[in-house]
Amino acid sequence: MMRDANPQSAIRNPHSVRKAVIPAAGMGTRFLPATKSMPKEMLPIVDTPVLQFVIEEAVASGIDDILIVTGRGKRAIENHFDFNPELEGFLAAAGKHQLIEQVRGIGDRARIHYIRQKEQLGLGDAIRLGRDHVGDQPFAVLLGDTIIDPPDGQRPGLRQILDVFEEKQASVVAVHRVPREWVSRYGIVDGEPEPNNRDLVRLRQLVEKPAVDQAPSDLAIAGRYVFTPEIFDCIDATGRGVGGEIQLTDAMNLLAQRQPMYALAWQAKRYDIGNRVEYAKCFIDFALRRPETAKAVREHLSKVLGGA
Ligand code: UTP
C-alpha cells in the first residue's frame, strides 16, 4: 500500500513534523444505523478499515507518532491496532502464516496513542485534545473518516503538504478543486496564488459553505492539515460556532490573521467516508483495483449496468 516514502528522511530533518493527530470521535450521524455501535472510521473498504488507510498514509509521509482522538467505539479502534494473540494462534494452527504477518503489522508502523473526547464538541475541540501530546511543535492532522488517493506515481497526500510546510515553515491545508455548483457543501479558500506556483495559495481566509455566486474560489478543504502549535491558542479563542460546536474553520481563520498560511491544491481524489455515496464510490473504486476482487467486481458491474 502507500509505503513508498522513507520515514527516516523526515526524522533527520530538524524542521520536519513527527506527530499527527487523527480525530475519530465524531457521532457519524450521516451514517446511521451502522455508526450506532461502530465508529465510521472502522468501516471497511473491501477488507481494510478506513482508519488503517489513514494511518498508512501518515506513516508513508514520515510520521512516526500518532494520537487518535476516540469517542464511542474506542475498543474497536484500539483492538484493531493492537496484537491479537488468540487470532494469531488460530491462524497459525490453520497454517495461514501470511495472514499472521498481515494482522501483526497493522499497529507496528508507528507509535499509536489514544485520547478520549468525552463530548462531541466538534473538530476544533477534538484537535485541542492533542495539545499536551503535541507540545510546542508543528503537527499534522488527518481526518479519520477521509481517504486521500493521489494519482499513480504521486507522493502520499500528507507528504505533499508536509513538503510545503518544510519549505514555508507555515501552516498548510490541502484543498481540491470542486465543480462550482458544489462549493456550498464545503469550506472554501479565499486567497492569492503564489506567482511561481498556481497550485499554492497564500490563504486570506476560509469561507464555510458559501453561496455559489459568492464563493471566492472552487478550492475545497480536503481533510489534511499541518499546523504550527499556535493553532491551539486560536482554538481556545474560538467560541462555539455553528451547531454549538468548536469549528476548526473559525480557529484557522484566526490563525490566518496572525501568521502566514497556505493552501495546496492537489490532484488527489478525496473520499469523505461519512457520506454514503462517497463511501460506495470508494469501495467500488478500490474493489476494481485490488487484484483479488477486480475481475469479478468488474464483471458484476457490467452485468448490473449492462442495460443502463
Ligand atoms: P464530521 O464533520 O464528519 O462529523 O467529522 P461527524 O460528527 O463525525 O459526522 P456527522 O456529520 O454526524 O455524520 C470529521 C472528522 O472529525 C471527527 C470525526 O470522527 C471525523 O473523523 N470529529 C468530529 C471528532 O473527532 N470529534 C467531533 O466532535 C466531531
Short mmCIF file of C-alpha atoms and ligand atoms in Angstrom, two decimals:
data_model
loop_
_atom_site.label_atom_id
_atom_site.label_comp_id
_atom_site.label_asym_id
_atom_site.label_seq_id
_atom_site.Cartn_x
_atom_site.Cartn_y
_atom_site.Cartn_z
CA MET A 1 0.00 0.00 0.00
CA MET A 2 1.10 3.62 0.43
CA ARG A 3 4.58 2.98 1.81
CA ASP A 4 6.96 4.48 -0.71
CA ALA A 5 8.24 7.41 1.41
CA ASN A 6 11.21 6.94 3.70
CA PRO A 7 10.26 7.82 7.29
CA GLN A 8 13.94 8.15 8.24
CA SER A 9 14.47 11.14 5.94
CA ALA A 10 11.79 13.05 7.85
CA ILE A 11 13.34 12.18 11.20
CA ARG A 12 16.72 13.58 10.15
CA ASN A 13 15.22 16.94 9.21
CA PRO A 14 15.05 19.14 12.33
CA HIS A 15 12.16 21.15 10.83
CA SER A 16 10.14 18.09 9.99
CA VAL A 17 6.86 17.09 11.56
CA ARG A 18 6.88 13.88 13.59
CA LYS A 19 3.45 13.80 15.17
CA ALA A 20 -0.07 13.58 13.84
CA VAL A 21 -3.50 13.90 15.44
CA ILE A 22 -6.32 11.87 13.91
CA PRO A 23 -9.80 12.90 15.07
CA ALA A 24 -12.08 9.86 15.04
CA ALA A 25 -14.63 10.68 17.74
CA GLY A 26 -17.50 12.13 15.71
CA MET A 27 -21.04 10.79 16.04
CA GLY A 28 -21.28 9.87 12.36
CA THR A 29 -24.99 10.69 12.24
CA ARG A 30 -24.94 10.70 8.43
CA PHE A 31 -24.07 7.01 8.53
CA LEU A 32 -26.63 5.65 10.97
CA PRO A 33 -27.54 2.90 11.72
CA ALA A 34 -24.03 1.49 11.02
CA THR A 35 -22.47 4.05 13.38
CA LYS A 36 -24.76 3.27 16.29
CA SER A 37 -22.20 0.88 17.75
CA MET A 38 -19.22 1.23 15.42
CA PRO A 39 -17.12 4.27 14.50
CA LYS A 40 -17.41 5.16 10.81
CA GLU A 41 -13.59 5.22 10.77
CA MET A 42 -13.73 1.41 11.12
CA LEU A 43 -15.96 0.89 8.07
CA PRO A 44 -14.19 -1.46 5.66
CA ILE A 45 -13.07 -0.54 2.16
CA VAL A 46 -13.12 -4.06 0.70
CA ASP A 47 -11.31 -5.65 3.70
CA THR A 48 -9.42 -2.77 5.31
CA PRO A 49 -10.84 -0.21 7.76
CA VAL A 50 -10.76 3.42 6.65
CA LEU A 51 -8.58 4.36 9.63
CA GLN A 52 -5.91 1.87 8.58
CA PHE A 53 -5.59 3.65 5.22
CA VAL A 54 -5.30 6.98 7.05
CA ILE A 55 -2.56 5.68 9.34
CA GLU A 56 -0.67 4.11 6.43
CA GLU A 57 -0.74 7.49 4.65
CA ALA A 58 0.68 9.19 7.77
CA VAL A 59 3.44 6.60 8.16
CA ALA A 60 4.34 6.72 4.45
CA SER A 61 4.61 10.50 4.86
CA GLY A 62 7.24 10.20 7.61
CA ILE A 63 5.05 10.47 10.73
CA ASP A 64 6.07 8.07 13.49
CA ASP A 65 3.83 9.19 16.36
CA ILE A 66 0.05 9.26 16.08
CA LEU A 67 -2.60 10.38 18.55
CA ILE A 68 -6.08 9.07 17.75
CA VAL A 69 -8.95 11.03 19.29
CA THR A 70 -11.63 8.46 20.02
CA GLY A 71 -15.11 8.56 21.46
CA ARG A 72 -17.58 5.78 21.42
CA GLY A 73 -16.40 2.55 19.86
CA LYS A 74 -12.93 3.11 21.31
CA ARG A 75 -12.41 -0.59 21.81
CA ALA A 76 -12.88 -1.48 18.14
CA ILE A 77 -10.20 1.06 17.16
CA GLU A 78 -7.72 0.11 19.90
CA ASN A 79 -8.15 -3.61 19.27
CA HIS A 80 -7.52 -3.18 15.57
CA PHE A 81 -4.12 -1.58 16.12
CA ASP A 82 -3.14 -3.95 18.96
CA PHE A 83 -1.81 -7.52 18.94
CA ASN A 84 -4.37 -10.31 18.94
CA PRO A 85 -2.57 -13.45 20.20
CA GLU A 86 -5.76 -15.53 20.09
CA LEU A 87 -6.34 -14.73 16.41
CA GLU A 88 -2.66 -15.30 15.62
CA GLY A 89 -2.79 -18.71 17.36
CA PHE A 90 -5.85 -19.65 15.36
CA LEU A 91 -4.22 -18.60 12.07
CA ALA A 92 -1.01 -20.47 12.98
CA ALA A 93 -2.97 -23.68 13.66
CA ALA A 94 -4.68 -23.24 10.28
CA GLY A 95 -1.27 -22.72 8.57
CA LYS A 96 -2.21 -19.19 7.42
CA HIS A 97 1.19 -17.65 8.08
CA GLN A 98 0.91 -14.82 5.56
CA LEU A 99 -2.25 -13.60 7.28
CA ILE A 100 -0.45 -13.61 10.65
CA GLU A 101 2.16 -11.19 9.30
CA GLN A 102 -0.60 -9.01 7.90
CA VAL A 103 -2.57 -8.69 11.12
CA ARG A 104 0.52 -8.32 13.31
CA GLY A 105 1.98 -5.50 11.22
CA ILE A 106 -1.10 -3.27 11.41
CA GLY A 107 -0.23 -1.42 14.62
CA ASP A 108 3.53 -1.77 14.33
CA ARG A 109 4.33 1.01 11.94
CA ALA A 110 4.00 3.96 14.31
CA ARG A 111 3.63 4.66 18.00
CA ILE A 112 -0.13 4.98 18.40
CA HIS A 113 -1.66 6.80 21.38
CA TYR A 114 -5.27 7.46 22.29
CA ILE A 115 -7.23 10.18 23.98
CA ARG A 116 -10.94 10.24 24.55
CA GLN A 117 -13.22 13.11 23.60
CA LYS A 118 -15.94 12.93 26.22
CA GLU A 119 -18.43 15.20 24.49
CA GLN A 120 -18.60 15.61 20.72
CA LEU A 121 -17.97 19.35 20.71
CA GLY A 122 -16.62 19.48 17.17
CA LEU A 123 -13.43 19.09 15.19
CA GLY A 124 -11.76 22.10 16.83
CA ASP A 125 -12.36 20.58 20.26
CA ALA A 126 -11.05 17.17 19.13
CA ILE A 127 -7.80 18.72 17.90
CA ARG A 128 -7.42 20.76 21.07
CA LEU A 129 -7.24 17.48 22.99
CA GLY A 130 -3.91 16.86 21.24
CA ARG A 131 -2.24 19.87 22.85
CA ASP A 132 -0.39 18.08 25.69
CA HIS A 133 0.74 15.30 23.38
CA VAL A 134 1.93 17.56 20.58
CA GLY A 135 3.59 20.20 22.78
CA ASP A 136 5.21 23.23 21.23
CA GLN A 137 5.85 21.62 17.83
CA PRO A 138 4.19 21.72 14.42
CA PHE A 139 1.97 18.69 13.79
CA ALA A 140 -0.24 17.11 11.15
CA VAL A 141 -3.99 16.48 11.28
CA LEU A 142 -5.63 13.75 9.20
CA LEU A 143 -9.39 13.36 9.38
CA GLY A 144 -10.01 9.76 10.35
CA ASP A 145 -13.02 9.46 8.05
CA THR A 146 -11.29 10.71 4.89
CA ILE A 147 -9.27 8.66 2.41
CA ILE A 148 -6.89 10.53 0.12
CA ASP A 149 -5.96 8.76 -3.09
CA PRO A 150 -3.28 10.54 -5.16
CA PRO A 151 -2.81 9.73 -8.86
CA ASP A 152 -0.30 6.94 -9.61
CA GLY A 153 3.29 7.99 -9.08
CA GLN A 154 2.49 10.92 -6.77
CA ARG A 155 3.66 11.17 -3.17
CA PRO A 156 1.18 10.29 -0.38
CA GLY A 157 -1.34 13.07 0.32
CA LEU A 158 0.01 14.21 3.67
CA ARG A 159 3.60 14.11 2.36
CA GLN A 160 2.66 16.69 -0.29
CA ILE A 161 1.58 19.28 2.29
CA LEU A 162 4.48 18.41 4.61
CA ASP A 163 6.78 19.35 1.72
CA VAL A 164 5.10 22.78 1.58
CA PHE A 165 5.40 23.13 5.36
CA GLU A 166 9.11 22.36 5.24
CA GLU A 167 9.65 24.98 2.54
CA LYS A 168 7.47 27.74 4.04
CA GLN A 169 7.59 26.89 7.77
CA ALA A 170 3.93 27.90 7.91
CA SER A 171 0.62 26.08 8.38
CA VAL A 172 -0.77 24.36 5.27
CA VAL A 173 -4.17 22.95 4.38
CA ALA A 174 -4.82 20.59 1.48
CA VAL A 175 -7.60 21.57 -0.93
CA HIS A 176 -9.11 20.08 -4.07
CA ARG A 177 -10.98 21.68 -6.94
CA VAL A 178 -14.73 21.04 -6.93
CA PRO A 179 -17.38 21.84 -9.55
CA ARG A 180 -18.69 25.39 -8.95
CA GLU A 181 -22.18 24.17 -8.14
CA TRP A 182 -20.80 22.14 -5.21
CA VAL A 183 -19.00 24.94 -3.35
CA SER A 184 -21.86 25.43 -0.90
CA ARG A 185 -21.12 21.98 0.60
CA TYR A 186 -17.54 22.80 1.65
CA GLY A 187 -15.12 25.15 3.40
CA ILE A 188 -13.76 27.22 0.50
CA VAL A 189 -10.41 29.02 0.23
CA ASP A 190 -10.09 32.75 -0.28
CA GLY A 191 -6.50 33.68 -1.13
CA GLU A 192 -3.83 34.67 -3.60
CA PRO A 193 -1.99 32.07 -5.74
CA GLU A 194 1.81 32.23 -5.47
CA PRO A 195 3.34 33.77 -8.62
CA ASN A 196 5.67 30.79 -9.23
CA ASN A 197 3.18 28.05 -8.32
CA ARG A 198 -0.52 28.45 -9.15
CA ASP A 199 -1.40 25.39 -7.04
CA LEU A 200 -0.10 27.06 -3.89
CA VAL A 201 -2.36 29.75 -2.45
CA ARG A 202 -1.47 32.23 0.28
CA LEU A 203 -4.58 31.95 2.37
CA ARG A 204 -6.57 35.03 3.43
CA GLN A 205 -9.49 33.18 4.96
CA LEU A 206 -11.74 30.16 4.67
CA VAL A 207 -15.41 30.66 3.90
CA GLU A 208 -17.70 27.95 5.24
CA LYS A 209 -20.29 26.70 2.72
CA PRO A 210 -20.59 29.89 0.60
CA ALA A 211 -23.41 30.51 -1.86
CA VAL A 212 -22.33 29.60 -5.41
CA ASP A 213 -22.30 33.23 -6.59
CA GLN A 214 -20.31 34.37 -3.54
CA ALA A 215 -17.64 31.68 -3.40
CA PRO A 216 -14.13 33.17 -3.56
CA SER A 217 -12.78 30.08 -5.40
CA ASP A 218 -13.53 26.45 -6.24
CA LEU A 219 -10.92 25.14 -3.79
CA ALA A 220 -12.45 23.00 -1.04
CA ILE A 221 -10.78 21.79 2.16
CA ALA A 222 -9.69 18.16 1.77
CA GLY A 223 -9.18 16.76 5.28
CA ARG A 224 -5.40 17.05 5.69
CA TYR A 225 -3.59 19.85 7.55
CA VAL A 226 -0.21 20.80 9.00
CA PHE A 227 -0.40 23.34 11.83
CA THR A 228 2.03 25.38 13.83
CA PRO A 229 1.29 24.99 17.57
CA GLU A 230 -0.31 28.47 17.62
CA ILE A 231 -3.49 26.79 16.31
CA PHE A 232 -4.18 25.69 19.89
CA ASP A 233 -4.42 29.30 21.15
CA CYS A 234 -6.67 30.06 18.19
CA ILE A 235 -8.96 27.12 19.08
CA ASP A 236 -9.08 28.37 22.69
CA ALA A 237 -10.05 31.83 21.45
CA THR A 238 -12.79 30.39 19.23
CA GLY A 239 -16.21 30.19 20.81
CA ARG A 240 -18.79 27.62 19.90
CA GLY A 241 -20.00 28.24 16.37
CA VAL A 242 -22.49 26.53 14.08
CA GLY A 243 -24.39 23.72 15.88
CA GLY A 244 -22.79 24.61 19.24
CA GLU A 245 -19.51 23.03 18.07
CA ILE A 246 -15.98 24.46 18.17
CA GLN A 247 -15.33 24.85 14.47
CA LEU A 248 -11.81 24.24 13.20
CA THR A 249 -12.51 26.61 10.31
CA ASP A 250 -13.08 29.51 12.74
CA ALA A 251 -9.79 28.77 14.51
CA MET A 252 -7.97 28.55 11.17
CA ASN A 253 -9.30 31.95 10.17
CA LEU A 254 -7.90 33.38 13.37
CA LEU A 255 -4.56 31.71 12.67
CA ALA A 256 -4.52 33.15 9.15
CA GLN A 257 -4.86 36.64 10.66
CA ARG A 258 -1.88 36.03 12.94
CA GLN A 259 0.55 34.11 10.70
CA PRO A 260 1.08 33.23 7.04
CA MET A 261 -0.94 30.17 5.98
CA TYR A 262 -1.05 28.27 2.70
CA ALA A 263 -3.46 26.02 0.81
CA LEU A 264 -2.08 23.40 -1.59
CA ALA A 265 -4.42 22.43 -4.44
CA TRP A 266 -3.64 18.82 -5.19
CA GLN A 267 -4.85 16.33 -7.77
CA ALA A 268 -5.57 13.58 -5.25
CA LYS A 269 -9.05 12.11 -5.00
CA ARG A 270 -10.76 12.66 -1.69
CA TYR A 271 -13.37 10.30 -0.27
CA ASP A 272 -15.41 11.58 2.70
CA ILE A 273 -16.47 8.23 4.12
CA GLY A 274 -19.11 9.83 6.35
CA ASN A 275 -21.09 10.45 3.16
CA ARG A 276 -22.87 7.30 1.94
CA VAL A 277 -22.37 7.95 -1.78
CA GLU A 278 -18.66 8.68 -1.38
CA TYR A 279 -18.28 5.54 0.73
CA ALA A 280 -19.91 3.48 -2.01
CA LYS A 281 -17.69 5.10 -4.68
CA CYS A 282 -14.56 4.47 -2.63
CA PHE A 283 -15.48 0.82 -2.06
CA ILE A 284 -16.13 0.26 -5.75
CA ASP A 285 -13.00 2.12 -6.93
CA PHE A 286 -10.77 0.14 -4.56
CA ALA A 287 -12.50 -3.18 -5.34
CA LEU A 288 -11.89 -2.53 -9.05
CA ARG A 289 -8.20 -2.04 -8.32
CA ARG A 290 -7.46 -4.88 -5.93
CA PRO A 291 -6.13 -7.95 -7.81
CA GLU A 292 -8.22 -10.34 -5.65
CA THR A 293 -11.52 -8.60 -6.46
CA ALA A 294 -11.02 -6.56 -9.65
CA LYS A 295 -12.12 -9.06 -12.30
CA ALA A 296 -15.21 -10.39 -10.52
CA VAL A 297 -16.41 -6.92 -9.49
CA ARG A 298 -15.88 -5.51 -12.99
CA GLU A 299 -17.86 -8.40 -14.49
CA HIS A 300 -20.62 -7.93 -11.93
CA LEU A 301 -20.86 -4.18 -12.54
CA SER A 302 -21.03 -4.55 -16.30
CA LYS A 303 -23.74 -7.20 -15.87
CA VAL A 304 -25.76 -4.99 -13.50
CA LEU A 305 -25.23 -1.83 -15.54
CA GLY A 306 -25.40 -3.51 -18.92
CA GLY A 307 -28.82 -2.08 -19.71
CA ALA A 308 -28.14 1.35 -18.16
P1 UTP B 1 -17.63 15.19 10.65
O1 UTP B 1 -17.65 16.62 10.32
O2 UTP B 1 -17.89 14.23 9.55
O3 UTP B 1 -18.66 14.96 11.86
O4 UTP B 1 -16.22 14.88 11.32
P2 UTP B 1 -19.26 13.64 12.47
O5 UTP B 1 -19.93 14.02 13.74
O6 UTP B 1 -18.22 12.56 12.58
O7 UTP B 1 -20.31 13.10 11.38
P3 UTP B 1 -21.83 13.51 11.09
O8 UTP B 1 -21.77 14.86 10.46
O9 UTP B 1 -22.58 13.45 12.38
O10 UTP B 1 -22.30 12.44 10.13
C1 UTP B 1 -14.98 14.91 10.62
C2 UTP B 1 -13.95 14.13 11.44
O11 UTP B 1 -13.78 14.72 12.72
C3 UTP B 1 -14.06 13.81 13.76
C4 UTP B 1 -14.90 12.71 13.10
O12 UTP B 1 -14.74 11.48 13.77
C5 UTP B 1 -14.37 12.68 11.68
O13 UTP B 1 -13.23 11.84 11.55
N1 UTP B 1 -14.77 14.51 14.87
C6 UTP B 1 -15.85 15.31 14.62
C7 UTP B 1 -14.32 14.34 16.17
O14 UTP B 1 -13.33 13.62 16.42
N2 UTP B 1 -14.98 14.98 17.17
C8 UTP B 1 -16.07 15.78 16.95
O15 UTP B 1 -16.63 16.34 17.95
C9 UTP B 1 -16.50 15.95 15.64
#
